[in-house]
Amino acid sequence: MTNSGKRVAWVTGGGSGIGEAGAEALAADGWIVVVSGRRQDALDTVVAKITKSGGKAEAIPLDVSHKADVSKAADHILARHGRIDLLVNSAGINVPKRSWADMELEGWDKLVEINLNGVLYCMRAVLPAMRRQKDGCIINVASWAGRHVSKMPGPAYTTTKHAVLALTHSFNMDECVNGLRACCLSPGEVATPILKLRPQVPSEEEQAKMLQPEDCGRTIAFVASMPPRVCVNEILISPTHNRGFIQMPHNREPAPAQKAS
């Protein structure tokens, strides 16, 4: 907690999924939460839900791929609250055409702009204030795909999430001397709206076995609650029923042995 007792968190991608759940968990812990996202209506819904529960929340519509707008959003938060103690980079997308067979360069560029460049823009935007404070935490939401390469997420998503992992560790190497710390949160399958963009959308039964947004929200709040002396560099979290493990070729049941005739 800061000396003033006031804690300000900025959550991108805060209109749905992991970002929304993180914002709710942080607000429940007493943080002032500023949620950003591209859809004003979704942000308004999240803010209303948090304030109805007694929390403090505000909304700033934002596309994180526009670096000038990112800087303006950070400046607005600082002008209003005087500090930014936590940044949660949860804005991220994938596209339906994601395999080498059908991927389009437009889709690749879009993922790089949001999943990677957007993360960097936000980190850079809060860095001067956090350095002045000699205190600050950043949580970058990556993915299981940022640690384990598989076919399903596609090359663009997998590459950007690997890059976010490297970016996080690089930040800690340079900024630890300023009292700053970053965590790369890499969840396996989470039942969020982004699943609707998959070429084959998982069934309700399959989604029920996945991580739920609130699981990631609680994890975000846990990392944010640690004292400044603690850096949680990386968290790799997955469903117990991990389809990536279950569907691996070497985990399939062997074919029954043929009897000799």
Short mmCIF file of C-alpha atoms in Angstrom, two decimals:
data_model
loop_
_atom_site.label_atom_id
_atom_site.label_comp_id
_atom_site.label_asym_id
_atom_site.label_seq_id
_atom_site.Cartn_x
_atom_site.Cartn_y
_atom_site.Cartn_z
CA MET A 1 0.00 0.00 0.00
CA THR A 2 1.17 3.54 -0.73
CA ASN A 3 1.98 5.99 2.05
CA SER A 4 -1.25 7.89 1.40
CA GLY A 5 -3.30 4.72 1.49
CA LYS A 6 -4.62 5.55 -1.97
CA ARG A 7 -4.00 2.88 -4.57
CA VAL A 8 -4.78 3.51 -8.24
CA ALA A 9 -4.95 0.71 -10.79
CA TRP A 10 -5.27 1.05 -14.55
CA VAL A 11 -6.71 -2.02 -16.27
CA THR A 12 -6.68 -2.24 -20.07
CA GLY A 13 -9.05 -4.67 -21.73
CA GLY A 14 -11.22 -3.97 -18.71
CA GLY A 15 -14.56 -4.27 -20.49
CA SER A 16 -14.72 -8.06 -20.47
CA GLY A 17 -13.00 -11.33 -19.60
CA ILE A 18 -9.83 -11.33 -17.53
CA GLY A 19 -9.57 -7.53 -17.44
CA GLU A 20 -13.10 -7.16 -16.12
CA ALA A 21 -12.54 -9.85 -13.48
CA GLY A 22 -9.26 -8.26 -12.46
CA ALA A 23 -10.88 -4.85 -12.11
CA GLU A 24 -13.64 -6.28 -9.93
CA ALA A 25 -11.20 -8.15 -7.68
CA LEU A 26 -8.98 -5.09 -7.28
CA ALA A 27 -11.94 -2.83 -6.50
CA ALA A 28 -13.10 -5.33 -3.87
CA ASP A 29 -9.65 -4.99 -2.29
CA GLY A 30 -10.03 -1.21 -2.07
CA TRP A 31 -8.22 -0.08 -5.22
CA ILE A 32 -9.46 2.84 -7.29
CA VAL A 33 -9.78 1.18 -10.68
CA VAL A 34 -9.66 2.87 -14.08
CA VAL A 35 -10.81 0.51 -16.83
CA SER A 36 -9.94 1.02 -20.49
CA GLY A 37 -11.22 -0.69 -23.61
CA ARG A 38 -12.57 -0.03 -27.06
CA ARG A 39 -16.28 -0.32 -26.19
CA GLN A 40 -17.73 2.44 -24.03
CA ASP A 41 -20.91 0.47 -23.29
CA ALA A 42 -18.95 -2.49 -21.92
CA LEU A 43 -16.80 -0.20 -19.76
CA ASP A 44 -19.88 1.56 -18.40
CA THR A 45 -21.38 -1.80 -17.44
CA VAL A 46 -18.22 -2.80 -15.55
CA VAL A 47 -18.02 0.54 -13.75
CA ALA A 48 -21.69 0.33 -12.76
CA LYS A 49 -21.22 -3.21 -11.44
CA ILE A 50 -18.20 -2.21 -9.34
CA THR A 51 -19.77 0.95 -7.92
CA LYS A 52 -22.96 -0.93 -7.08
CA SER A 53 -20.82 -3.29 -4.99
CA GLY A 54 -19.30 -0.35 -3.13
CA GLY A 55 -16.07 -0.07 -5.12
CA LYS A 56 -14.54 2.88 -6.94
CA ALA A 57 -14.18 2.69 -10.72
CA GLU A 58 -13.92 4.96 -13.75
CA ALA A 59 -13.73 4.37 -17.49
CA ILE A 60 -11.50 5.70 -20.25
CA PRO A 61 -12.28 4.39 -23.76
CA LEU A 62 -9.03 3.46 -25.45
CA ASP A 63 -7.49 1.48 -28.27
CA VAL A 64 -4.05 0.54 -26.92
CA SER A 65 -2.59 0.28 -30.41
CA HIS A 66 -2.75 4.10 -30.68
CA LYS A 67 0.28 5.27 -28.72
CA ALA A 68 -0.75 8.93 -28.56
CA ASP A 69 -4.10 7.97 -27.04
CA VAL A 70 -2.34 5.71 -24.53
CA SER A 71 -0.19 8.62 -23.36
CA LYS A 72 -3.28 10.84 -23.06
CA ALA A 73 -5.05 8.20 -20.97
CA ALA A 74 -2.10 7.90 -18.58
CA ASP A 75 -1.86 11.69 -18.31
CA HIS A 76 -5.58 11.88 -17.53
CA ILE A 77 -5.27 9.34 -14.70
CA LEU A 78 -2.26 11.16 -13.25
CA ALA A 79 -3.98 14.54 -13.47
CA ARG A 80 -7.04 13.17 -11.69
CA HIS A 81 -5.42 10.94 -9.08
CA GLY A 82 -1.79 12.02 -8.89
CA ARG A 83 -0.41 8.51 -9.20
CA ILE A 84 -0.61 5.11 -10.90
CA ASP A 85 0.37 2.24 -8.64
CA LEU A 86 -0.66 -0.68 -10.83
CA LEU A 87 -1.00 -1.31 -14.54
CA VAL A 88 -2.78 -4.45 -15.73
CA ASN A 89 -2.20 -5.02 -19.44
CA SER A 90 -5.12 -7.27 -20.30
CA ALA A 91 -6.08 -5.97 -23.74
CA GLY A 92 -5.55 -8.73 -26.28
CA ILE A 93 -7.12 -10.37 -29.31
CA ASN A 94 -6.85 -13.26 -31.71
CA VAL A 95 -8.31 -13.80 -35.16
CA PRO A 96 -10.16 -16.73 -36.75
CA LYS A 97 -7.66 -17.06 -39.61
CA ARG A 98 -4.68 -18.05 -37.53
CA SER A 99 -2.87 -21.01 -39.11
CA TRP A 100 -0.06 -20.84 -41.65
CA ALA A 101 -2.55 -22.15 -44.21
CA ASP A 102 -4.97 -19.22 -43.98
CA MET A 103 -3.31 -16.42 -41.98
CA GLU A 104 -3.40 -12.92 -43.44
CA LEU A 105 -0.80 -10.22 -42.94
CA GLU A 106 -3.54 -7.83 -41.86
CA GLY A 107 -4.39 -10.21 -39.02
CA TRP A 108 -0.72 -10.55 -38.06
CA ASP A 109 -0.30 -6.76 -37.96
CA LYS A 110 -3.44 -6.34 -35.86
CA LEU A 111 -2.25 -8.84 -33.25
CA VAL A 112 1.21 -7.31 -33.05
CA GLU A 113 -0.26 -3.81 -32.70
CA ILE A 114 -2.59 -4.74 -29.83
CA ASN A 115 -1.02 -7.77 -28.10
CA LEU A 116 2.56 -6.50 -28.15
CA ASN A 117 2.85 -2.84 -29.12
CA GLY A 118 -0.13 -1.94 -26.93
CA VAL A 119 1.50 -3.58 -23.93
CA LEU A 120 4.72 -1.65 -24.50
CA TYR A 121 2.90 1.66 -25.05
CA CYS A 122 1.09 1.32 -21.72
CA MET A 123 4.23 0.29 -19.84
CA ARG A 124 6.10 3.27 -21.25
CA ALA A 125 3.20 5.59 -20.40
CA VAL A 126 3.19 4.73 -16.68
CA LEU A 127 6.96 4.40 -16.29
CA PRO A 128 7.86 8.05 -15.49
CA ALA A 129 5.25 8.27 -12.73
CA MET A 130 6.22 4.93 -11.23
CA ARG A 131 9.88 5.92 -11.27
CA ARG A 132 9.04 9.15 -9.43
CA GLN A 133 7.07 7.17 -6.89
CA LYS A 134 9.89 4.62 -6.54
CA ASP A 135 7.06 2.12 -6.47
CA GLY A 136 4.82 0.47 -9.01
CA CYS A 137 3.63 -2.89 -10.26
CA ILE A 138 2.76 -4.04 -13.78
CA ILE A 139 0.88 -7.23 -14.59
CA ASN A 140 1.08 -8.30 -18.23
CA VAL A 141 -1.53 -10.87 -19.19
CA ALA A 142 0.15 -13.20 -21.66
CA SER A 143 -0.94 -16.79 -22.22
CA TRP A 144 -0.03 -20.44 -21.89
CA ALA A 145 0.89 -19.90 -25.55
CA GLY A 146 3.63 -17.57 -24.34
CA ARG A 147 5.40 -20.54 -22.77
CA HIS A 148 4.30 -23.53 -24.84
CA VAL A 149 4.09 -23.47 -28.62
CA SER A 150 1.07 -25.27 -30.03
CA LYS A 151 -0.88 -25.15 -33.27
CA MET A 152 -4.27 -24.00 -32.03
CA PRO A 153 -3.52 -20.34 -31.05
CA GLY A 154 -1.68 -19.69 -34.33
CA PRO A 155 1.74 -18.20 -35.06
CA ALA A 156 0.82 -14.52 -34.55
CA TYR A 157 -0.81 -14.99 -31.13
CA THR A 158 1.90 -17.38 -29.95
CA THR A 159 4.67 -15.04 -31.08
CA THR A 160 3.19 -11.95 -29.44
CA LYS A 161 2.62 -13.75 -26.14
CA HIS A 162 6.19 -15.10 -26.12
CA ALA A 163 7.32 -11.53 -26.70
CA VAL A 164 5.26 -10.23 -23.77
CA LEU A 165 6.97 -12.76 -21.52
CA ALA A 166 10.41 -11.54 -22.65
CA LEU A 167 9.33 -7.90 -22.33
CA THR A 168 8.23 -8.49 -18.74
CA HIS A 169 11.50 -10.09 -17.66
CA SER A 170 13.47 -7.36 -19.46
CA PHE A 171 11.53 -4.71 -17.54
CA ASN A 172 12.41 -6.33 -14.21
CA MET A 173 16.08 -6.50 -15.13
CA ASP A 174 16.24 -2.73 -15.74
CA GLU A 175 13.64 -1.27 -13.38
CA CYS A 176 14.17 -3.32 -10.21
CA VAL A 177 16.67 -0.66 -9.10
CA ASN A 178 13.81 1.88 -9.17
CA GLY A 179 11.58 -0.23 -6.94
CA LEU A 180 9.40 -1.36 -9.86
CA ARG A 181 8.27 -4.88 -10.61
CA ALA A 182 6.35 -6.71 -13.31
CA CYS A 183 4.59 -10.05 -13.49
CA CYS A 184 3.81 -12.04 -16.61
CA LEU A 185 0.52 -13.85 -16.00
CA SER A 186 0.22 -16.73 -18.45
CA PRO A 187 -3.12 -18.54 -18.18
CA GLY A 188 -4.13 -21.64 -20.07
CA GLU A 189 -7.61 -21.84 -21.53
CA VAL A 190 -9.97 -19.32 -19.94
CA ALA A 191 -13.69 -19.23 -20.67
CA THR A 192 -13.84 -15.67 -22.01
CA PRO A 193 -15.56 -14.09 -25.05
CA ILE A 194 -12.36 -14.42 -27.12
CA LEU A 195 -13.20 -18.13 -27.51
CA LYS A 196 -15.91 -17.13 -29.96
CA LEU A 197 -13.18 -16.21 -32.45
CA ARG A 198 -11.78 -19.72 -32.56
CA PRO A 199 -12.27 -21.68 -35.77
CA GLN A 200 -13.98 -24.31 -33.59
CA VAL A 201 -15.70 -22.81 -30.55
CA PRO A 202 -15.47 -25.05 -27.44
CA SER A 203 -18.74 -26.44 -26.11
CA GLU A 204 -20.31 -25.20 -22.86
CA GLU A 205 -19.23 -28.43 -21.20
CA GLU A 206 -15.64 -27.88 -22.30
CA GLN A 207 -15.69 -24.24 -21.19
CA ALA A 208 -16.97 -25.22 -17.73
CA LYS A 209 -13.74 -27.18 -17.18
CA MET A 210 -11.54 -24.25 -18.20
CA LEU A 211 -10.21 -21.49 -15.99
CA GLN A 212 -12.89 -18.90 -15.34
CA PRO A 213 -12.25 -15.13 -15.53
CA GLU A 214 -12.65 -14.79 -11.76
CA ASP A 215 -9.78 -17.27 -11.24
CA CYS A 216 -7.49 -14.90 -13.12
CA GLY A 217 -9.04 -11.90 -11.37
CA ARG A 218 -8.16 -13.33 -7.97
CA THR A 219 -4.63 -14.04 -9.21
CA ILE A 220 -4.23 -10.44 -10.37
CA ALA A 221 -5.42 -9.16 -6.99
CA PHE A 222 -2.99 -11.49 -5.22
CA VAL A 223 0.01 -10.23 -7.19
CA ALA A 224 -1.10 -6.64 -6.62
CA SER A 225 -1.43 -7.21 -2.87
CA MET A 226 2.18 -8.27 -2.36
CA PRO A 227 4.46 -5.75 -0.62
CA PRO A 228 6.90 -3.68 -2.74
CA ARG A 229 9.82 -5.93 -1.74
CA VAL A 230 8.20 -8.84 -3.61
CA CYS A 231 8.37 -9.34 -7.37
CA VAL A 232 6.23 -12.16 -8.71
CA ASN A 233 8.11 -12.45 -11.99
CA GLU A 234 5.88 -14.99 -13.67
CA ILE A 235 2.76 -17.08 -13.09
CA LEU A 236 1.86 -20.03 -15.32
CA ILE A 237 -1.67 -21.20 -14.53
CA SER A 238 -3.92 -23.69 -16.29
CA PRO A 239 -7.10 -25.69 -15.86
CA THR A 240 -6.62 -28.98 -14.03
CA HIS A 241 -8.37 -30.57 -17.01
CA ASN A 242 -5.71 -29.23 -19.38
CA ARG A 243 -6.79 -30.08 -22.90
CA GLY A 244 -3.30 -29.27 -24.18
CA PHE A 245 -1.98 -32.17 -22.12
CA ILE A 246 -4.87 -34.51 -22.75
CA GLN A 247 -4.80 -34.06 -26.52
CA MET A 248 -1.03 -34.49 -26.88
CA PRO A 249 -0.25 -37.40 -29.22
CA HIS A 250 1.87 -39.22 -26.61
CA ASN A 251 -1.02 -39.08 -24.13
CA ARG A 252 -3.48 -40.83 -26.38
CA GLU A 253 -4.52 -44.36 -25.54
CA PRO A 254 -2.43 -46.88 -27.46
CA ALA A 255 -4.24 -48.97 -30.02
CA PRO A 256 -5.10 -52.46 -28.72
CA ALA A 257 -2.56 -55.09 -29.63
CA GLN A 258 -3.60 -57.33 -32.50
CA LYS A 259 -3.92 -60.99 -31.71
CA ALA A 260 -1.91 -63.33 -33.84
CA SER A 261 -4.08 -65.40 -36.14
#
